mmCIF file of C-alpha atoms in Angstrom:
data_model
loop_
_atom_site.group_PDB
_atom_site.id
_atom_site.type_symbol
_atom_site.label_atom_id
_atom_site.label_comp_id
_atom_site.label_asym_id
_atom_site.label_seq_id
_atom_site.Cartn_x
_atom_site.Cartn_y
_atom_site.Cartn_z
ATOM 1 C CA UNK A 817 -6.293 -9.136 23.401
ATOM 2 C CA UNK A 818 -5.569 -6.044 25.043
ATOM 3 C CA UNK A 819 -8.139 -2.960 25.081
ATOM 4 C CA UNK A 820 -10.593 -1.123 26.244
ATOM 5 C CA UNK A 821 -14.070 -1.900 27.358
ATOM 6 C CA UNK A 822 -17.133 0.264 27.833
ATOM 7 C CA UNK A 823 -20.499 -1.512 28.934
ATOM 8 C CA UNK A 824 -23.353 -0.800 28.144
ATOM 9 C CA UNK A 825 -23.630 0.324 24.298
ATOM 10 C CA UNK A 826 -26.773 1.504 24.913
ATOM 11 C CA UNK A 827 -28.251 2.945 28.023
ATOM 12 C CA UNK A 828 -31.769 4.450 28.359
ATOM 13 C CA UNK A 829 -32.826 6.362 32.009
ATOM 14 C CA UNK A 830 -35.523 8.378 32.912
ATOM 15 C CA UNK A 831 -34.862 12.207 34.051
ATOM 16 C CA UNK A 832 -34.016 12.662 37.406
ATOM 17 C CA UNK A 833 -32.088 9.164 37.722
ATOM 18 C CA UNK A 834 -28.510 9.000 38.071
ATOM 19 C CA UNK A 835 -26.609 6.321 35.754
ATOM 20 C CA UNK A 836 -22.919 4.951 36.051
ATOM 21 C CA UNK A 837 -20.958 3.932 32.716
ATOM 22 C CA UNK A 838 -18.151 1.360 32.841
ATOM 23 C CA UNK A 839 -14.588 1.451 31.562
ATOM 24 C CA UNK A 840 -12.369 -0.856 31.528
ATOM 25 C CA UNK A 841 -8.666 -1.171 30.357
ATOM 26 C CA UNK A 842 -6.053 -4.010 30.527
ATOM 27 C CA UNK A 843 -3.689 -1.955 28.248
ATOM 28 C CA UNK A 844 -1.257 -1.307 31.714
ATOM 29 C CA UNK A 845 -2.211 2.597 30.694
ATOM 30 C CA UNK A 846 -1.361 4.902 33.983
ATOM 31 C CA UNK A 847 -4.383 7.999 32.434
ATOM 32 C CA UNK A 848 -7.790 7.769 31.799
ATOM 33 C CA UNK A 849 -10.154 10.344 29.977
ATOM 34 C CA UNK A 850 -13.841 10.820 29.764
ATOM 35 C CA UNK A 851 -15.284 12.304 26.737
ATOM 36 C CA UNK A 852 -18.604 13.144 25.471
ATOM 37 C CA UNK A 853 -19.488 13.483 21.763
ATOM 38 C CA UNK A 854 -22.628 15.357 20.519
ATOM 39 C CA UNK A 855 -23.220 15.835 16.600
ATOM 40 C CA UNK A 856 -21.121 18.310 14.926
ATOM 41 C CA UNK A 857 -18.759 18.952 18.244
ATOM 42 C CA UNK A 858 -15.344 17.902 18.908
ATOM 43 C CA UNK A 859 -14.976 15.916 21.839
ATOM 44 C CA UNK A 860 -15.281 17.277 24.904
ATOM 45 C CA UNK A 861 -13.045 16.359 27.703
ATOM 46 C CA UNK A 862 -15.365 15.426 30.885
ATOM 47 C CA UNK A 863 -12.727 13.989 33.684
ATOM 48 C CA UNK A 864 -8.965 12.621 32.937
ATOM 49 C CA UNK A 865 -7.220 11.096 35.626
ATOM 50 C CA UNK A 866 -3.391 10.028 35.825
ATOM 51 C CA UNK A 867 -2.703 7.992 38.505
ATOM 52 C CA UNK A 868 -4.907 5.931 40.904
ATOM 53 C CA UNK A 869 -7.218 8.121 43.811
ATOM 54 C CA UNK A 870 -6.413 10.942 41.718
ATOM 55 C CA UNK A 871 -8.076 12.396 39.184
ATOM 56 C CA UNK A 872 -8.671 16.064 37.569
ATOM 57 C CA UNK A 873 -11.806 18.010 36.024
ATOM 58 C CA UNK A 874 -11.643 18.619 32.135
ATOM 59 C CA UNK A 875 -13.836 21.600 30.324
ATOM 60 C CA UNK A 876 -17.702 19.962 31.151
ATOM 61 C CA UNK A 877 -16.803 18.507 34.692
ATOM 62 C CA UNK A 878 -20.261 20.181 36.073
ATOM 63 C CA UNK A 879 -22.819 17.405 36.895
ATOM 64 C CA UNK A 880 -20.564 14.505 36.476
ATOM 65 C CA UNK A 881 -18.380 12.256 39.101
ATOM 66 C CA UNK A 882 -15.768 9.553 38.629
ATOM 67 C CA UNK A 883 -13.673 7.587 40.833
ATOM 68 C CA UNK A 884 -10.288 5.708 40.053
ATOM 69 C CA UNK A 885 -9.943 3.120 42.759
ATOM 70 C CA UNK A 886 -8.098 0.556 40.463
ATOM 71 C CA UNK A 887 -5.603 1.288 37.446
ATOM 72 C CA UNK A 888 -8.071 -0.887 35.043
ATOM 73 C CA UNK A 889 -11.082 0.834 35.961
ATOM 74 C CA UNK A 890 -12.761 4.133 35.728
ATOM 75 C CA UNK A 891 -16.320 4.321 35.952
ATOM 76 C CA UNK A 892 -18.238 8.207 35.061
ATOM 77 C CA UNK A 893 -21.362 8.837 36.802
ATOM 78 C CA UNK A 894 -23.866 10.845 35.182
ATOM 79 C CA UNK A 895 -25.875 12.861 37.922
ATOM 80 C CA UNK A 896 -29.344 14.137 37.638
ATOM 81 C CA UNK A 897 -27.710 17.670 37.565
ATOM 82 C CA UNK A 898 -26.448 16.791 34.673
ATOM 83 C CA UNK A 899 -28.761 19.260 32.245
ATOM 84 C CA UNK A 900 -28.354 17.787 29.173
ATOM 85 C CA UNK A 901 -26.883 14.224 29.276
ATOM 86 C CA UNK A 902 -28.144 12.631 26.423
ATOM 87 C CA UNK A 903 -24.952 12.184 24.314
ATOM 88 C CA UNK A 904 -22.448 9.438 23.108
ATOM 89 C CA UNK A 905 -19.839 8.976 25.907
ATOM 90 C CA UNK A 906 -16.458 7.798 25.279
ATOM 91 C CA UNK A 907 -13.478 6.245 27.140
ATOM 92 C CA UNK A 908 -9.917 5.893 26.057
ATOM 93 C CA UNK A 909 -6.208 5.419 27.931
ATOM 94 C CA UNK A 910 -3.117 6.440 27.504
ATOM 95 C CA UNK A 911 0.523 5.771 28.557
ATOM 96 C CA UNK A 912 0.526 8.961 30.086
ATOM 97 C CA UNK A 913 -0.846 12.568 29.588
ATOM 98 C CA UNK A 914 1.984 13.111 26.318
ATOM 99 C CA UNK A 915 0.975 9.877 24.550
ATOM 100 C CA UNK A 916 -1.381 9.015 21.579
ATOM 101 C CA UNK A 917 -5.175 8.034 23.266
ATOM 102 C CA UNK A 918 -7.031 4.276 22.898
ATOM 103 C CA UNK A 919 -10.754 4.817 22.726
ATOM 104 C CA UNK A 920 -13.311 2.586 23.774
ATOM 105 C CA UNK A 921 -16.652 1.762 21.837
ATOM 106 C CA UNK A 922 -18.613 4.244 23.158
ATOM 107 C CA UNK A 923 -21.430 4.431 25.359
ATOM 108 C CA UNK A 924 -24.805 6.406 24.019
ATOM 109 C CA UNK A 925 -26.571 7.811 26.729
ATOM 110 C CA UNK A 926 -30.353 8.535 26.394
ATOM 111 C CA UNK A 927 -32.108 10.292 29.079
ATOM 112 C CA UNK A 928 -36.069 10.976 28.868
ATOM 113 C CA UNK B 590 -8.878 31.754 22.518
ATOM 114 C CA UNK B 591 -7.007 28.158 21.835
ATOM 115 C CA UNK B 592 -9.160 25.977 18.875
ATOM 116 C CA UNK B 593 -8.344 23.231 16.544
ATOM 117 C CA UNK B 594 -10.782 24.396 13.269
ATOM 118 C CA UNK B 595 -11.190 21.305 10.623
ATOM 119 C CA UNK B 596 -12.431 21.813 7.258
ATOM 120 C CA UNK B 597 -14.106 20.801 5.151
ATOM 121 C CA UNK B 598 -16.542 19.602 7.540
ATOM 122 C CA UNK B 599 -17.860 16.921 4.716
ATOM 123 C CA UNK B 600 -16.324 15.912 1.857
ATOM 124 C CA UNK B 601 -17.135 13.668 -0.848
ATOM 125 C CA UNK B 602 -14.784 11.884 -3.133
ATOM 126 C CA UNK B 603 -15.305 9.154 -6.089
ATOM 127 C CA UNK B 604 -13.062 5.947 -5.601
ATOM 128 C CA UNK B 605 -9.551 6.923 -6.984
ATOM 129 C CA UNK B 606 -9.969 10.973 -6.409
ATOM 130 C CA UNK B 607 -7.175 11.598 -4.148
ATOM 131 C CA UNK B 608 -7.464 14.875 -1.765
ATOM 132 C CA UNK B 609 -6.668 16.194 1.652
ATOM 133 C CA UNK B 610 -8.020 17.132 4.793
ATOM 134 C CA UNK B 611 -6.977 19.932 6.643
ATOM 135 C CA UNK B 612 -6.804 20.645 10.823
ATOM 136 C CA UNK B 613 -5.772 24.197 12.021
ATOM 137 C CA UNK B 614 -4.502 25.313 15.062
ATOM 138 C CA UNK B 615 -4.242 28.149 17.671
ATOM 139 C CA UNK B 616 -2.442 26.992 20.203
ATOM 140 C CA UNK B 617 0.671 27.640 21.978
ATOM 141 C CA UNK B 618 3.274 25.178 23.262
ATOM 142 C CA UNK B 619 2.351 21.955 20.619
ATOM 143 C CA UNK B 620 3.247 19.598 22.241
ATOM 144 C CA UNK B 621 1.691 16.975 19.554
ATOM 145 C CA UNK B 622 -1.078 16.355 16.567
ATOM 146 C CA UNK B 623 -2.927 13.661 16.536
ATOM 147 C CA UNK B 624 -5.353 12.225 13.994
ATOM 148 C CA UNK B 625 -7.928 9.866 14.516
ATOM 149 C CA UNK B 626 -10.451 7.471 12.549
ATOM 150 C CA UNK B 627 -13.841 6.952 13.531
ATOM 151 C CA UNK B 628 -16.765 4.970 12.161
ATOM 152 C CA UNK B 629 -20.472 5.403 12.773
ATOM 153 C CA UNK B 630 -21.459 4.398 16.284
ATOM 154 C CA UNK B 631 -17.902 3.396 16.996
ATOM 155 C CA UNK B 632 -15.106 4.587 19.298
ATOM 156 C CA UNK B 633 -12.238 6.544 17.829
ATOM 157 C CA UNK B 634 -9.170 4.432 16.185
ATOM 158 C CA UNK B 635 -5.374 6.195 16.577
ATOM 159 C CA UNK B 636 -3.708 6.450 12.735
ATOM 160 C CA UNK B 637 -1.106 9.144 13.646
ATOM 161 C CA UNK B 638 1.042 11.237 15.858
ATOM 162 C CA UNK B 639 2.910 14.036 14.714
ATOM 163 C CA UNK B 640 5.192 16.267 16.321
ATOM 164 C CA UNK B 641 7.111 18.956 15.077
ATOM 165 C CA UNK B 642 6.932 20.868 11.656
ATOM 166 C CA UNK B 643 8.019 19.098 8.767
ATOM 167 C CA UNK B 644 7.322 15.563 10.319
ATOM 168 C CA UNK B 645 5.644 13.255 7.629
ATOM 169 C CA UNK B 646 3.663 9.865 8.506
ATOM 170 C CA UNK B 647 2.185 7.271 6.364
ATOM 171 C CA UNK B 648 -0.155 4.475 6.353
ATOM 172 C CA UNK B 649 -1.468 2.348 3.144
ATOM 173 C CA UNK B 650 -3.686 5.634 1.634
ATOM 174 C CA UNK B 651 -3.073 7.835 3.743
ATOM 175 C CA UNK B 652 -0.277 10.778 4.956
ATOM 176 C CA UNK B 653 -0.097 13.108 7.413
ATOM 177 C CA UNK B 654 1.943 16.194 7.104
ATOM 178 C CA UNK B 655 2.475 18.957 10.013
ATOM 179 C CA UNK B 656 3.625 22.982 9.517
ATOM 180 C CA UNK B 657 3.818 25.567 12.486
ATOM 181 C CA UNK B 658 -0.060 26.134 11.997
ATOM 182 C CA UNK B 659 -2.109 23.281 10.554
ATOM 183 C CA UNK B 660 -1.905 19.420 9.401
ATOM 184 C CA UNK B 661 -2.836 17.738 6.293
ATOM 185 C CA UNK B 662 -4.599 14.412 6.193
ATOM 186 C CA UNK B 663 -3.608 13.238 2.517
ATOM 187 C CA UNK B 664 -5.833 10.458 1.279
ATOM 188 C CA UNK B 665 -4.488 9.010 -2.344
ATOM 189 C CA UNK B 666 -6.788 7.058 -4.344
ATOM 190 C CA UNK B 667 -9.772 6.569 -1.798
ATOM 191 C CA UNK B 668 -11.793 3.201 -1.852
ATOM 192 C CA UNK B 669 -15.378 3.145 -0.365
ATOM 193 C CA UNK B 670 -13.966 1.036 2.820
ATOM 194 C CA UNK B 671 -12.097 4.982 3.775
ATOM 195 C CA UNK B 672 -14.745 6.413 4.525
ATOM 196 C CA UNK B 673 -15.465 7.777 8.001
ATOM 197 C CA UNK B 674 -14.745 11.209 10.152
ATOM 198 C CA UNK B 675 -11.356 11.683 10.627
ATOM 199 C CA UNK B 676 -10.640 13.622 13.962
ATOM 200 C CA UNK B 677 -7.405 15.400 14.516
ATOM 201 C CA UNK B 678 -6.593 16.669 18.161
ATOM 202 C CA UNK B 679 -4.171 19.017 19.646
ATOM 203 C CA UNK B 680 -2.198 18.464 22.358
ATOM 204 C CA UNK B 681 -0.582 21.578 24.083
ATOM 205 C CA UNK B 682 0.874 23.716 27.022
ATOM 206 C CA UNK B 683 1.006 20.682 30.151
ATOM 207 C CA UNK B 684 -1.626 19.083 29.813
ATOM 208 C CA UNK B 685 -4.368 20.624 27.346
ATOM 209 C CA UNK B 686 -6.042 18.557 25.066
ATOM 210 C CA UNK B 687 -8.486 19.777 22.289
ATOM 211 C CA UNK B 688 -10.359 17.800 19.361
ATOM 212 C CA UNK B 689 -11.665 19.122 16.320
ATOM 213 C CA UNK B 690 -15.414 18.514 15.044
ATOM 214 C CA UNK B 691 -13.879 16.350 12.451
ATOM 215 C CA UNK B 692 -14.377 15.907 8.834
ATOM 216 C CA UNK B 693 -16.931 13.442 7.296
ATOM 217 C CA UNK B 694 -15.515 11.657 4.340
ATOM 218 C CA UNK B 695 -17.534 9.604 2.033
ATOM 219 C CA UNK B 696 -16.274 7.971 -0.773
ATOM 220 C CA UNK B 697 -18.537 6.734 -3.823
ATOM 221 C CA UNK B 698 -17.449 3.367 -6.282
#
């Protein structure tokens, strides 16, 4: 079954600590998005990236890193500048940048 | 400023009362509208694309309609098992991207 794949569910760090989320894809999608979801918000784009070793900042880029060494994979790091990273974080792929998104599970994020 | 305004932001229906959901839009250069279902806890699921004004989609309950400035989620004759926030998002200019807050449906037997 193709998809997407975000590990863990849950995640629980202390302030201070950085934390890296998984995503996986074996959907043979070229782009990649980060998003993070707080209650009442739209998403909010965190990193996209379109090709792999490349990848672009979206509108809350500040305190976050991501690499994109392999097509499948594109793991989000949250750092400890991160000011408020408690949230629900989601993946998703797309053919390319034009094209209709596939979203992961989700990731929530709490940080005390 | 560019924003993708859904209303209402709850709605509740009893099993059979159709309605609609509406997305609006100020963008330039739509370049598509998506809409998206998600449960509680769980990662969005794709429904629809439209785009250009005057496209139609449809899927079992559910229809999707697009003008020049907003889209219209359709549901006809809810059942319980519809109910979840339905996202739309906007996809404009190159490469711009923007969701709304969605709108949380909940539909009663």
């Amino acid at each position: 079954d193709g998809g997407i794949t975000q590990s863990p569910k849950y995640l629980f760090r202390k302030e201070g600590q950085n934390v890296t989320l998984s995503c996986e894809q074996n959907l043979n999608h070229d782009a990649m998005y980060w998003y993070r979801q707080d209650p009442g918000q739209g998403l909010r784009l965190i990193y996209y990236s379109q090709i792999v070793n490349d990848f672009q900042k979206g509108d809350i880029a500040e305190g976050y890193s991501v690499s994109r060494e392999k097509k499948e994979s594109f793991p989000l790091t949250v750092t400890s500048a991160q000011k408020n990273p408690t949230a629900f974080y989601l993946c998703a792929s797309s053919t390319d940048r034009n094209y209709e998104q596939y979203f992961g599970p989700g990731t929530r994020l709490t940080v005390t | 400023e560019d924003q993708v305004t859904q209303s209402p932001e709850a709605l509740r229906l009893q099993e059979g009362e159709s309605s609609s959901l509406n997305c609006s839009y100020t963008v330039s250069g739509l370049r598509g509208l998506f809409w998206y279902r998600q449960d509680p806890g769980k990662g969005p699921e794709f429904l629809f694309t439209l785009y250009s004004a005057g496209e139609e989609k449809e899927k079992e309950r559910l229809k999707a309609t697009l003008t020049k400035k907003e889209s219209f989620l359709h549901i006809t004759a809810p059942k319980p098992e519809d109910s979840a926030t339905y996202l739309c998002a906007v996809h404009y200019n190159n490469n711009d991207m923007r969701f709304g807050a969605g709108t949380r449906l909940t539909v009663k037997p």
